[in-house]
Short mmCIF file of C-alpha atoms and ligand atoms in Angstrom, two decimals:
data_model
loop_
_atom_site.label_atom_id
_atom_site.label_comp_id
_atom_site.label_asym_id
_atom_site.label_seq_id
_atom_site.Cartn_x
_atom_site.Cartn_y
_atom_site.Cartn_z
CA MET A 2 112.02 68.42 55.07
CA ASP A 3 109.64 68.32 58.03
CA GLN A 4 107.43 71.35 57.77
CA HIS A 5 105.70 70.81 61.06
CA VAL A 6 106.31 72.57 64.33
CA ASP A 7 105.42 71.76 67.90
CA ILE A 8 103.62 74.54 69.68
CA SER A 9 102.56 75.01 73.28
CA LEU A 10 100.28 77.81 74.27
CA THR A 11 97.37 78.70 76.48
CA VAL A 12 93.96 78.90 74.83
CA ASN A 13 91.07 80.22 76.87
CA GLY A 14 93.02 79.52 80.02
CA GLU A 15 93.95 75.94 79.18
CA SER A 16 97.35 74.62 78.16
CA VAL A 17 97.49 73.18 74.68
CA THR A 18 100.32 71.38 72.91
CA ARG A 19 100.01 70.36 69.28
CA ARG A 20 102.08 69.56 66.20
CA VAL A 21 100.96 71.76 63.32
CA GLU A 22 101.99 72.47 59.79
CA ALA A 23 104.26 75.51 59.88
CA ARG A 24 101.96 77.34 57.46
CA THR A 25 98.81 76.83 59.57
CA ASN A 26 97.27 80.11 60.51
CA LEU A 27 95.95 80.78 63.97
CA VAL A 28 92.27 80.89 63.10
CA ASP A 29 92.43 77.57 61.27
CA PHE A 30 94.31 76.06 64.18
CA LEU A 31 91.63 77.25 66.60
CA ARG A 32 88.78 76.09 64.41
CA TYR A 33 90.05 72.79 63.06
CA ASP A 34 92.53 71.57 65.65
CA LEU A 35 90.72 72.79 68.74
CA GLY A 36 87.11 72.93 67.53
CA LEU A 37 86.71 76.57 68.56
CA THR A 38 84.49 77.65 65.70
CA GLY A 39 83.38 81.02 67.09
CA SER A 40 86.16 82.76 65.17
CA HIS A 41 85.51 82.81 61.46
CA VAL A 42 87.38 83.04 58.21
CA GLY A 43 86.09 85.64 55.80
CA CYS A 44 88.57 87.34 53.52
CA GLU A 45 91.80 85.66 54.65
CA HIS A 46 93.52 88.95 53.81
CA GLY A 47 93.38 90.82 57.08
CA VAL A 48 90.51 93.00 55.95
CA CYS A 49 87.18 91.81 57.36
CA GLY A 50 87.92 91.10 61.03
CA ALA A 51 85.88 87.89 61.19
CA CYS A 52 88.95 86.03 62.43
CA THR A 53 89.70 88.43 65.31
CA VAL A 54 91.07 86.79 68.45
CA ARG A 55 93.04 88.09 71.40
CA MET A 56 96.69 87.12 71.64
CA ASP A 57 98.87 88.22 74.52
CA GLY A 58 96.41 90.91 75.48
CA ARG A 59 95.78 92.50 72.10
CA ILE A 60 93.45 91.61 69.28
CA VAL A 61 95.04 90.10 66.20
CA ARG A 62 93.91 88.88 62.81
CA GLY A 63 93.77 85.12 63.13
CA CYS A 64 94.16 84.78 59.36
CA LEU A 65 97.40 86.75 59.28
CA THR A 66 98.92 85.17 62.36
CA LEU A 67 100.57 81.79 62.16
CA ALA A 68 99.73 79.28 64.83
CA ALA A 69 103.48 78.99 65.34
CA GLN A 70 103.60 82.67 66.29
CA ALA A 71 101.30 81.93 69.19
CA ASP A 72 103.80 79.42 70.61
CA GLY A 73 104.35 80.28 74.26
CA GLY A 74 101.55 82.81 74.17
CA GLU A 75 98.08 83.27 75.51
CA VAL A 76 95.09 83.24 73.19
CA TRP A 77 91.48 84.04 73.99
CA THR A 78 88.59 83.44 71.66
CA ILE A 79 84.95 84.43 71.86
CA GLU A 80 84.21 81.09 73.56
CA GLY A 81 86.68 81.80 76.35
CA VAL A 82 85.65 85.36 77.10
CA THR A 83 82.01 84.26 77.03
CA ASP A 84 82.68 81.49 79.54
CA THR A 85 84.55 83.78 81.93
CA GLY A 86 81.74 86.35 81.78
CA GLU A 87 84.29 89.02 80.93
CA ILE A 88 82.18 90.56 78.18
CA LYS A 89 78.76 89.69 79.58
CA GLY A 90 77.68 93.32 79.87
CA LEU A 91 78.63 94.04 76.28
CA GLN A 92 76.90 90.90 75.05
CA GLU A 93 73.73 91.78 76.94
CA ALA A 94 73.79 95.30 75.55
CA PHE A 95 74.15 93.87 72.05
CA VAL A 96 71.00 91.84 72.62
CA GLU A 97 69.08 94.71 74.22
CA ARG A 98 69.99 97.21 71.51
CA ASN A 99 69.42 94.69 68.73
CA ALA A 100 73.04 95.20 67.70
CA LEU A 101 73.60 91.51 67.25
CA GLN A 102 74.53 90.75 63.70
CA CYS A 103 75.31 87.31 62.32
CA GLY A 104 77.54 84.73 63.91
CA PHE A 105 80.12 85.41 61.28
CA CYS A 106 80.93 89.01 62.17
CA THR A 107 79.71 89.38 65.76
CA PRO A 108 82.41 87.41 67.62
CA GLY A 109 85.15 89.58 66.14
CA MET A 110 83.20 92.74 66.84
CA LEU A 111 82.75 91.82 70.47
CA LEU A 112 86.45 91.11 70.95
CA THR A 113 87.40 94.35 69.24
CA LEU A 114 84.94 96.39 71.27
CA SER A 115 85.95 94.83 74.56
CA GLU A 116 89.52 95.87 73.82
CA MET A 117 88.38 99.37 72.93
CA MET A 118 86.39 99.69 76.15
CA GLU A 119 89.46 98.78 78.12
CA ARG A 120 91.92 100.98 76.24
CA PHE A 121 89.68 103.92 75.43
CA PRO A 122 86.82 103.87 77.92
CA ALA A 123 85.77 107.40 77.03
CA ALA A 124 85.68 106.94 73.26
CA ASN A 125 82.97 108.99 71.61
CA ARG A 126 80.63 107.64 68.95
CA ASP A 127 82.96 108.54 66.09
CA GLU A 128 85.89 106.94 67.86
CA ILE A 129 83.89 103.80 68.54
CA ARG A 130 83.09 103.63 64.84
CA GLU A 131 86.73 104.13 64.00
CA TYR A 132 87.81 101.33 66.34
CA ILE A 133 85.29 98.91 64.91
CA SER A 134 86.03 99.93 61.34
CA GLY A 135 88.19 96.84 60.82
CA ASN A 136 85.25 94.55 61.52
CA TYR A 137 83.13 94.44 58.41
CA CYS A 138 79.45 93.87 58.15
CA ARG A 139 77.53 95.04 55.14
CA CYS A 140 74.22 94.38 56.82
CA THR A 141 74.37 97.08 59.50
CA GLY A 142 74.79 100.82 59.68
CA TYR A 143 76.67 100.26 62.95
CA GLU A 144 74.30 102.62 64.81
CA ALA A 145 72.91 99.92 67.09
CA ILE A 146 76.40 98.61 67.73
CA VAL A 147 77.59 102.01 68.92
CA ASP A 148 74.40 102.32 71.00
CA ALA A 149 75.21 98.97 72.63
CA VAL A 150 78.71 100.09 73.58
CA GLU A 151 77.29 103.22 75.19
CA MET A 152 74.70 101.16 77.05
CA ALA A 153 77.31 98.71 78.32
CA ARG A 154 79.49 101.59 79.49
CA LYS A 155 76.64 103.21 81.37
CA LYS A 156 75.93 99.98 83.19
CA GLY A 157 79.51 99.43 84.26
CA ASP A 158 81.90 98.25 81.61
CA ALA A 159 82.17 95.29 79.29
CA ALA A 160 81.22 92.97 82.14
S1 FES B 209 89.46 86.47 57.63
FE1 FES B 209 90.97 87.53 58.72
S2 FES B 209 90.55 89.60 58.38
FE2 FES B 209 89.12 88.56 57.12
S1 FES B 210 78.34 90.14 58.16
FE1 FES B 210 77.38 89.49 59.94
S2 FES B 210 75.40 90.40 59.81
FE2 FES B 210 76.50 91.25 58.16
#
């Protein structure tokens, strides 16, 4: 039995068509088939948030989403939103506030926070922490990250 599927989707604004194993998850597809290695694989259980990407306008766990589920959809990764400049303000605030953590956790954090800034622009510090609570880093107390969100908001928004 052929366990492959043909998928067509848009990734970072570009049309992509590939044949993938039906069991391939979205983050592996992005990393290994498309070479977009900004999204990472940590727990593979939907816990750590390292695999966070945006699909059809909302963030999803790339490890719990099959590539086949993205068929016909629109996916954005950290590479794409960096190229468009969409989250430039947030990225700059991360640098200025020294909120930048490692390359493993930061891409997912940025995608999560950009969604939060759009959906809940007036979130207070506790609410920011709550929103980012699905993006794990054991190396930070998250203070600088919350500071960076507030700084980016003061300057305009994510961009
Ligand atoms: S790798 Fe997906 S949530 Fe941890
Ligand atoms: S997991 Fe990225 S700095 Fe801690």
